[in-house]
Amino acid sequence: MTTINAKNLTLAEVHRLFGFEKHYTNSFTSLLSLEDITEHEQQEVTQIRDDFDDYISTDRVSEGLVKALTTFPLMRLAGFYRRPI
């Protein structure tokens, strides 16, 4: 039996060790009642997801980085940074 030190284990290594695969449905409708989004908005959301996946799977991610990778771009996309705030 092999023992793995979880302290140094990344999410990518967990996926590799257990054979996990990511599957995306590209839809939030099963979770929320939302209006349809435009193709541009869908591309932005997909880019945010991919950027987050890159960081979370290869290393530890701080709370601040999670906010920067996910919340900040979503707020920009929603128009929260347009004048006047």
mmCIF file of N, CA and C in Angstrom:
data_model
loop_
_atom_site.group_PDB
_atom_site.id
_atom_site.type_symbol
_atom_site.label_atom_id
_atom_site.label_comp_id
_atom_site.label_asym_id
_atom_site.label_seq_id
_atom_site.Cartn_x
_atom_site.Cartn_y
_atom_site.Cartn_z
ATOM 1 N N MET A 1 0.847 -1.178 0.000
ATOM 2 C CA MET A 1 0.000 0.000 0.000
ATOM 3 C C MET A 1 0.892 1.240 0.000
ATOM 4 N N THR A 2 0.551 2.183 -0.856
ATOM 5 C CA THR A 2 1.305 3.411 -0.972
ATOM 6 C C THR A 2 0.643 4.501 -0.144
ATOM 7 N N THR A 3 1.452 5.239 0.593
ATOM 8 C CA THR A 3 0.951 6.363 1.369
ATOM 9 C C THR A 3 1.347 7.652 0.666
ATOM 10 N N ILE A 4 0.368 8.545 0.539
ATOM 11 C CA ILE A 4 0.607 9.822 -0.131
ATOM 12 C C ILE A 4 0.456 10.940 0.883
ATOM 13 N N ASN A 5 1.408 11.854 0.884
ATOM 14 C CA ASN A 5 1.339 13.006 1.768
ATOM 15 C C ASN A 5 0.362 14.017 1.164
ATOM 16 N N ALA A 6 -0.831 14.132 1.753
ATOM 17 C CA ALA A 6 -1.875 14.997 1.220
ATOM 18 C C ALA A 6 -1.503 16.475 1.299
ATOM 19 N N LYS A 7 -0.564 16.815 2.149
ATOM 20 C CA LYS A 7 -0.167 18.211 2.305
ATOM 21 C C LYS A 7 0.388 18.776 1.000
ATOM 22 N N ASN A 8 1.060 17.957 0.229
ATOM 23 C CA ASN A 8 1.689 18.409 -1.011
ATOM 24 C C ASN A 8 0.939 17.948 -2.257
ATOM 25 N N LEU A 9 -0.242 17.402 -2.086
ATOM 26 C CA LEU A 9 -1.013 16.849 -3.192
ATOM 27 C C LEU A 9 -1.818 17.947 -3.894
ATOM 28 N N THR A 10 -1.741 17.987 -5.215
ATOM 29 C CA THR A 10 -2.523 18.967 -5.975
ATOM 30 C C THR A 10 -3.780 18.293 -6.512
ATOM 31 N N LEU A 11 -4.737 19.111 -6.926
ATOM 32 C CA LEU A 11 -5.968 18.587 -7.494
ATOM 33 C C LEU A 11 -5.693 17.808 -8.778
ATOM 34 N N ALA A 12 -4.732 18.271 -9.560
ATOM 35 C CA ALA A 12 -4.366 17.570 -10.792
ATOM 36 C C ALA A 12 -3.852 16.165 -10.484
ATOM 37 N N GLU A 13 -3.086 16.028 -9.416
ATOM 38 C CA GLU A 13 -2.587 14.712 -9.023
ATOM 39 C C GLU A 13 -3.713 13.810 -8.543
ATOM 40 N N VAL A 14 -4.687 14.356 -7.838
ATOM 41 C CA VAL A 14 -5.858 13.578 -7.407
ATOM 42 C C VAL A 14 -6.612 13.074 -8.634
ATOM 43 N N HIS A 15 -6.817 13.942 -9.607
ATOM 44 C CA HIS A 15 -7.499 13.536 -10.839
ATOM 45 C C HIS A 15 -6.734 12.406 -11.520
ATOM 46 N N ARG A 16 -5.412 12.532 -11.578
ATOM 47 C CA ARG A 16 -4.590 11.517 -12.231
ATOM 48 C C ARG A 16 -4.620 10.202 -11.461
ATOM 49 N N LEU A 17 -4.472 10.262 -10.139
ATOM 50 C CA LEU A 17 -4.429 9.051 -9.317
ATOM 51 C C LEU A 17 -5.741 8.271 -9.340
ATOM 52 N N PHE A 18 -6.866 8.975 -9.330
ATOM 53 C CA PHE A 18 -8.162 8.315 -9.270
ATOM 54 C C PHE A 18 -8.859 8.229 -10.623
ATOM 55 N N GLY A 19 -8.241 8.784 -11.651
ATOM 56 C CA GLY A 19 -8.817 8.725 -12.986
ATOM 57 C C GLY A 19 -10.037 9.607 -13.166
ATOM 58 N N PHE A 20 -10.120 10.694 -12.388
ATOM 59 C CA PHE A 20 -11.248 11.609 -12.509
ATOM 60 C C PHE A 20 -11.132 12.411 -13.798
ATOM 61 N N GLU A 21 -12.276 12.722 -14.395
ATOM 62 C CA GLU A 21 -12.320 13.558 -15.580
ATOM 63 C C GLU A 21 -13.332 14.670 -15.367
ATOM 64 N N LYS A 22 -13.056 15.823 -15.957
ATOM 65 C CA LYS A 22 -13.979 16.955 -15.866
ATOM 66 C C LYS A 22 -15.014 16.846 -16.975
ATOM 67 N N HIS A 23 -16.258 17.098 -16.606
ATOM 68 C CA HIS A 23 -17.347 17.122 -17.585
ATOM 69 C C HIS A 23 -18.154 18.382 -17.345
ATOM 70 N N TYR A 24 -18.352 19.156 -18.401
ATOM 71 C CA TYR A 24 -19.106 20.392 -18.299
ATOM 72 C C TYR A 24 -20.354 20.280 -19.150
ATOM 73 N N THR A 25 -21.464 20.783 -18.609
ATOM 74 C CA THR A 25 -22.713 20.776 -19.367
ATOM 75 C C THR A 25 -22.957 22.099 -20.064
ATOM 76 N N ASN A 26 -22.171 23.123 -19.707
ATOM 77 C CA ASN A 26 -22.320 24.466 -20.266
ATOM 78 C C ASN A 26 -23.703 25.050 -20.026
ATOM 79 N N SER A 27 -24.309 24.666 -18.922
ATOM 80 C CA SER A 27 -25.637 25.181 -18.618
ATOM 81 C C SER A 27 -25.803 25.317 -17.119
ATOM 82 N N PHE A 28 -26.358 26.459 -16.705
ATOM 83 C CA PHE A 28 -26.680 26.679 -15.301
ATOM 84 C C PHE A 28 -28.167 26.463 -15.046
ATOM 85 N N THR A 29 -28.924 26.153 -16.090
ATOM 86 C CA THR A 29 -30.375 26.120 -15.955
ATOM 87 C C THR A 29 -30.855 25.063 -14.976
ATOM 88 N N SER A 30 -30.097 24.012 -14.788
ATOM 89 C CA SER A 30 -30.520 22.999 -13.820
ATOM 90 C C SER A 30 -30.351 23.499 -12.384
ATOM 91 N N LEU A 31 -29.524 24.523 -12.190
ATOM 92 C CA LEU A 31 -29.274 25.052 -10.853
ATOM 93 C C LEU A 31 -30.045 26.333 -10.564
ATOM 94 N N LEU A 32 -30.206 27.172 -11.570
ATOM 95 C CA LEU A 32 -30.798 28.489 -11.368
ATOM 96 C C LEU A 32 -31.773 28.819 -12.489
ATOM 97 N N SER A 33 -32.705 29.698 -12.201
ATOM 98 C CA SER A 33 -33.570 30.244 -13.244
ATOM 99 C C SER A 33 -32.941 31.533 -13.740
ATOM 100 N N LEU A 34 -32.297 31.459 -14.891
ATOM 101 C CA LEU A 34 -31.595 32.613 -15.439
ATOM 102 C C LEU A 34 -32.067 32.890 -16.857
ATOM 103 N N GLU A 35 -31.960 34.149 -17.256
ATOM 104 C CA GLU A 35 -32.215 34.500 -18.643
ATOM 105 C C GLU A 35 -31.085 33.935 -19.499
ATOM 106 N N ASP A 36 -31.377 33.720 -20.770
ATOM 107 C CA ASP A 36 -30.339 33.257 -21.681
ATOM 108 C C ASP A 36 -29.239 34.309 -21.773
ATOM 109 N N ILE A 37 -28.004 33.843 -21.945
ATOM 110 C CA ILE A 37 -26.892 34.770 -22.087
ATOM 111 C C ILE A 37 -26.433 34.777 -23.538
ATOM 112 N N THR A 38 -25.770 35.862 -23.912
ATOM 113 C CA THR A 38 -25.302 35.991 -25.292
ATOM 114 C C THR A 38 -24.101 35.078 -25.525
ATOM 115 N N GLU A 39 -23.753 34.905 -26.786
ATOM 116 C CA GLU A 39 -22.582 34.095 -27.142
ATOM 117 C C GLU A 39 -21.312 34.686 -26.526
ATOM 118 N N HIS A 40 -21.194 36.028 -26.562
ATOM 119 C CA HIS A 40 -20.035 36.697 -25.961
ATOM 120 C C HIS A 40 -19.970 36.418 -24.458
ATOM 121 N N GLU A 41 -21.093 36.524 -23.775
ATOM 122 C CA GLU A 41 -21.125 36.250 -22.327
ATOM 123 C C GLU A 41 -20.769 34.798 -22.038
ATOM 124 N N GLN A 42 -21.247 33.875 -22.879
ATOM 125 C CA GLN A 42 -20.909 32.458 -22.702
ATOM 126 C C GLN A 42 -19.410 32.236 -22.869
ATOM 127 N N GLN A 43 -18.805 32.904 -23.839
ATOM 128 C CA GLN A 43 -17.356 32.787 -24.044
ATOM 129 C C GLN A 43 -16.593 33.331 -22.841
ATOM 130 N N GLU A 44 -17.054 34.451 -22.290
ATOM 131 C CA GLU A 44 -16.415 35.046 -21.107
ATOM 132 C C GLU A 44 -16.503 34.097 -19.908
ATOM 133 N N VAL A 45 -17.684 33.533 -19.676
ATOM 134 C CA VAL A 45 -17.872 32.618 -18.551
ATOM 135 C C VAL A 45 -17.001 31.376 -18.733
ATOM 136 N N THR A 46 -16.925 30.876 -19.949
ATOM 137 C CA THR A 46 -16.068 29.715 -20.230
ATOM 138 C C THR A 46 -14.606 30.060 -19.973
ATOM 139 N N GLN A 47 -14.171 31.255 -20.361
ATOM 140 C CA GLN A 47 -12.791 31.685 -20.120
ATOM 141 C C GLN A 47 -12.509 31.799 -18.626
ATOM 142 N N ILE A 48 -13.446 32.350 -17.862
ATOM 143 C CA ILE A 48 -13.294 32.447 -16.405
ATOM 144 C C ILE A 48 -13.149 31.059 -15.806
ATOM 145 N N ARG A 49 -14.005 30.123 -16.245
ATOM 146 C CA ARG A 49 -13.940 28.739 -15.748
ATOM 147 C C ARG A 49 -12.586 28.109 -16.072
ATOM 148 N N ASP A 50 -12.122 28.286 -17.308
ATOM 149 C CA ASP A 50 -10.855 27.685 -17.721
ATOM 150 C C ASP A 50 -9.672 28.276 -16.959
ATOM 151 N N ASP A 51 -9.685 29.599 -16.757
ATOM 152 C CA ASP A 51 -8.625 30.239 -15.978
ATOM 153 C C ASP A 51 -8.601 29.706 -14.555
ATOM 154 N N PHE A 52 -9.773 29.592 -13.943
ATOM 155 C CA PHE A 52 -9.868 29.073 -12.574
ATOM 156 C C PHE A 52 -9.382 27.630 -12.519
ATOM 157 N N ASP A 53 -9.826 26.797 -13.472
ATOM 158 C CA ASP A 53 -9.397 25.393 -13.508
ATOM 159 C C ASP A 53 -7.886 25.266 -13.617
ATOM 160 N N ASP A 54 -7.280 26.131 -14.437
ATOM 161 C CA ASP A 54 -5.814 26.107 -14.585
ATOM 162 C C ASP A 54 -5.116 26.310 -13.243
ATOM 163 N N TYR A 55 -5.563 27.297 -12.501
ATOM 164 C CA TYR A 55 -4.931 27.607 -11.222
ATOM 165 C C TYR A 55 -5.234 26.563 -10.160
ATOM 166 N N ILE A 56 -6.491 26.146 -10.050
ATOM 167 C CA ILE A 56 -6.900 25.254 -8.965
ATOM 168 C C ILE A 56 -6.320 23.851 -9.145
ATOM 169 N N SER A 57 -6.096 23.433 -10.384
ATOM 170 C CA SER A 57 -5.623 22.068 -10.591
ATOM 171 C C SER A 57 -4.114 21.927 -10.436
ATOM 172 N N THR A 58 -3.369 23.029 -10.558
ATOM 173 C CA THR A 58 -1.913 22.901 -10.518
ATOM 174 C C THR A 58 -1.273 23.314 -9.200
ATOM 175 N N ASP A 59 -1.982 24.092 -8.396
ATOM 176 C CA ASP A 59 -1.355 24.586 -7.175
ATOM 177 C C ASP A 59 -2.419 24.991 -6.174
ATOM 178 N N ARG A 60 -1.980 25.376 -5.007
ATOM 179 C CA ARG A 60 -2.893 25.909 -4.003
ATOM 180 C C ARG A 60 -3.334 27.294 -4.432
ATOM 181 N N VAL A 61 -4.571 27.622 -4.111
ATOM 182 C CA VAL A 61 -5.121 28.917 -4.507
ATOM 183 C C VAL A 61 -5.635 29.618 -3.269
ATOM 184 N N SER A 62 -5.193 30.857 -3.074
ATOM 185 C CA SER A 62 -5.644 31.635 -1.925
ATOM 186 C C SER A 62 -7.041 32.188 -2.180
ATOM 187 N N GLU A 63 -7.694 32.611 -1.112
ATOM 188 C CA GLU A 63 -9.033 33.187 -1.235
ATOM 189 C C GLU A 63 -9.014 34.425 -2.126
ATOM 190 N N GLY A 64 -7.981 35.241 -1.983
ATOM 191 C CA GLY A 64 -7.865 36.437 -2.811
ATOM 192 C C GLY A 64 -7.746 36.109 -4.288
ATOM 193 N N LEU A 65 -6.997 35.071 -4.616
ATOM 194 C CA LEU A 65 -6.843 34.678 -6.010
ATOM 195 C C LEU A 65 -8.157 34.124 -6.561
ATOM 196 N N VAL A 66 -8.895 33.392 -5.748
ATOM 197 C CA VAL A 66 -10.210 32.897 -6.183
ATOM 198 C C VAL A 66 -11.115 34.071 -6.535
ATOM 199 N N LYS A 67 -11.108 35.102 -5.685
ATOM 200 C CA LYS A 67 -11.909 36.295 -5.972
ATOM 201 C C LYS A 67 -11.450 36.950 -7.269
ATOM 202 N N ALA A 68 -10.151 37.092 -7.442
ATOM 203 C CA ALA A 68 -9.613 37.748 -8.625
ATOM 204 C C ALA A 68 -9.927 36.965 -9.899
ATOM 205 N N LEU A 69 -9.899 35.648 -9.821
ATOM 206 C CA LEU A 69 -10.126 34.815 -10.997
ATOM 207 C C LEU A 69 -11.596 34.663 -11.357
ATOM 208 N N THR A 70 -12.473 34.722 -10.368
ATOM 209 C CA THR A 70 -13.882 34.438 -10.622
ATOM 210 C C THR A 70 -14.800 35.637 -10.396
ATOM 211 N N THR A 71 -14.801 36.161 -9.197
ATOM 212 C CA THR A 71 -15.761 37.204 -8.839
ATOM 213 C C THR A 71 -15.519 38.492 -9.613
ATOM 214 N N PHE A 72 -14.285 38.951 -9.677
ATOM 215 C CA PHE A 72 -13.992 40.214 -10.353
ATOM 216 C C PHE A 72 -14.407 40.202 -11.832
ATOM 217 N N PRO A 73 -14.033 39.170 -12.606
ATOM 218 C CA PRO A 73 -14.473 39.152 -14.010
ATOM 219 C C PRO A 73 -15.993 39.052 -14.156
ATOM 220 N N LEU A 74 -16.647 38.301 -13.272
ATOM 221 C CA LEU A 74 -18.106 38.197 -13.343
ATOM 222 C C LEU A 74 -18.769 39.537 -13.033
ATOM 223 N N MET A 75 -18.208 40.271 -12.085
ATOM 224 C CA MET A 75 -18.751 41.591 -11.760
ATOM 225 C C MET A 75 -18.581 42.547 -12.946
ATOM 226 N N ARG A 76 -17.431 42.478 -13.621
ATOM 227 C CA ARG A 76 -17.211 43.300 -14.806
ATOM 228 C C ARG A 76 -18.218 42.929 -15.887
ATOM 229 N N LEU A 77 -18.420 41.642 -16.099
ATOM 230 C CA LEU A 77 -19.356 41.157 -17.108
ATOM 231 C C LEU A 77 -20.787 41.597 -16.801
ATOM 232 N N ALA A 78 -21.122 41.674 -15.512
ATOM 233 C CA ALA A 78 -22.459 42.087 -15.089
ATOM 234 C C ALA A 78 -22.633 43.598 -15.106
ATOM 235 N N GLY A 79 -21.553 44.352 -15.350
ATOM 236 C CA GLY A 79 -21.650 45.792 -15.462
ATOM 237 C C GLY A 79 -21.452 46.550 -14.166
ATOM 238 N N PHE A 80 -20.935 45.905 -13.148
ATOM 239 C CA PHE A 80 -20.760 46.560 -11.852
ATOM 240 C C PHE A 80 -19.683 47.640 -11.851
ATOM 241 N N TYR A 81 -18.785 47.643 -12.828
ATOM 242 C CA TYR A 81 -17.713 48.614 -12.826
ATOM 243 C C TYR A 81 -18.005 49.823 -13.723
ATOM 244 N N ARG A 82 -19.186 49.838 -14.336
ATOM 245 C CA ARG A 82 -19.540 50.979 -15.178
ATOM 246 C C ARG A 82 -19.926 52.172 -14.304
ATOM 247 N N ARG A 83 -19.621 53.368 -14.788
ATOM 248 C CA ARG A 83 -19.962 54.589 -14.034
ATOM 249 C C ARG A 83 -21.437 54.851 -14.136
ATOM 250 N N PRO A 84 -22.065 55.407 -13.174
ATOM 251 C CA PRO A 84 -21.574 55.535 -11.796
ATOM 252 C C PRO A 84 -21.796 54.227 -11.042
ATOM 253 N N ILE A 85 -20.915 53.951 -10.115
ATOM 254 C CA ILE A 85 -21.032 52.721 -9.322
ATOM 255 C C ILE A 85 -22.070 52.955 -8.245
#
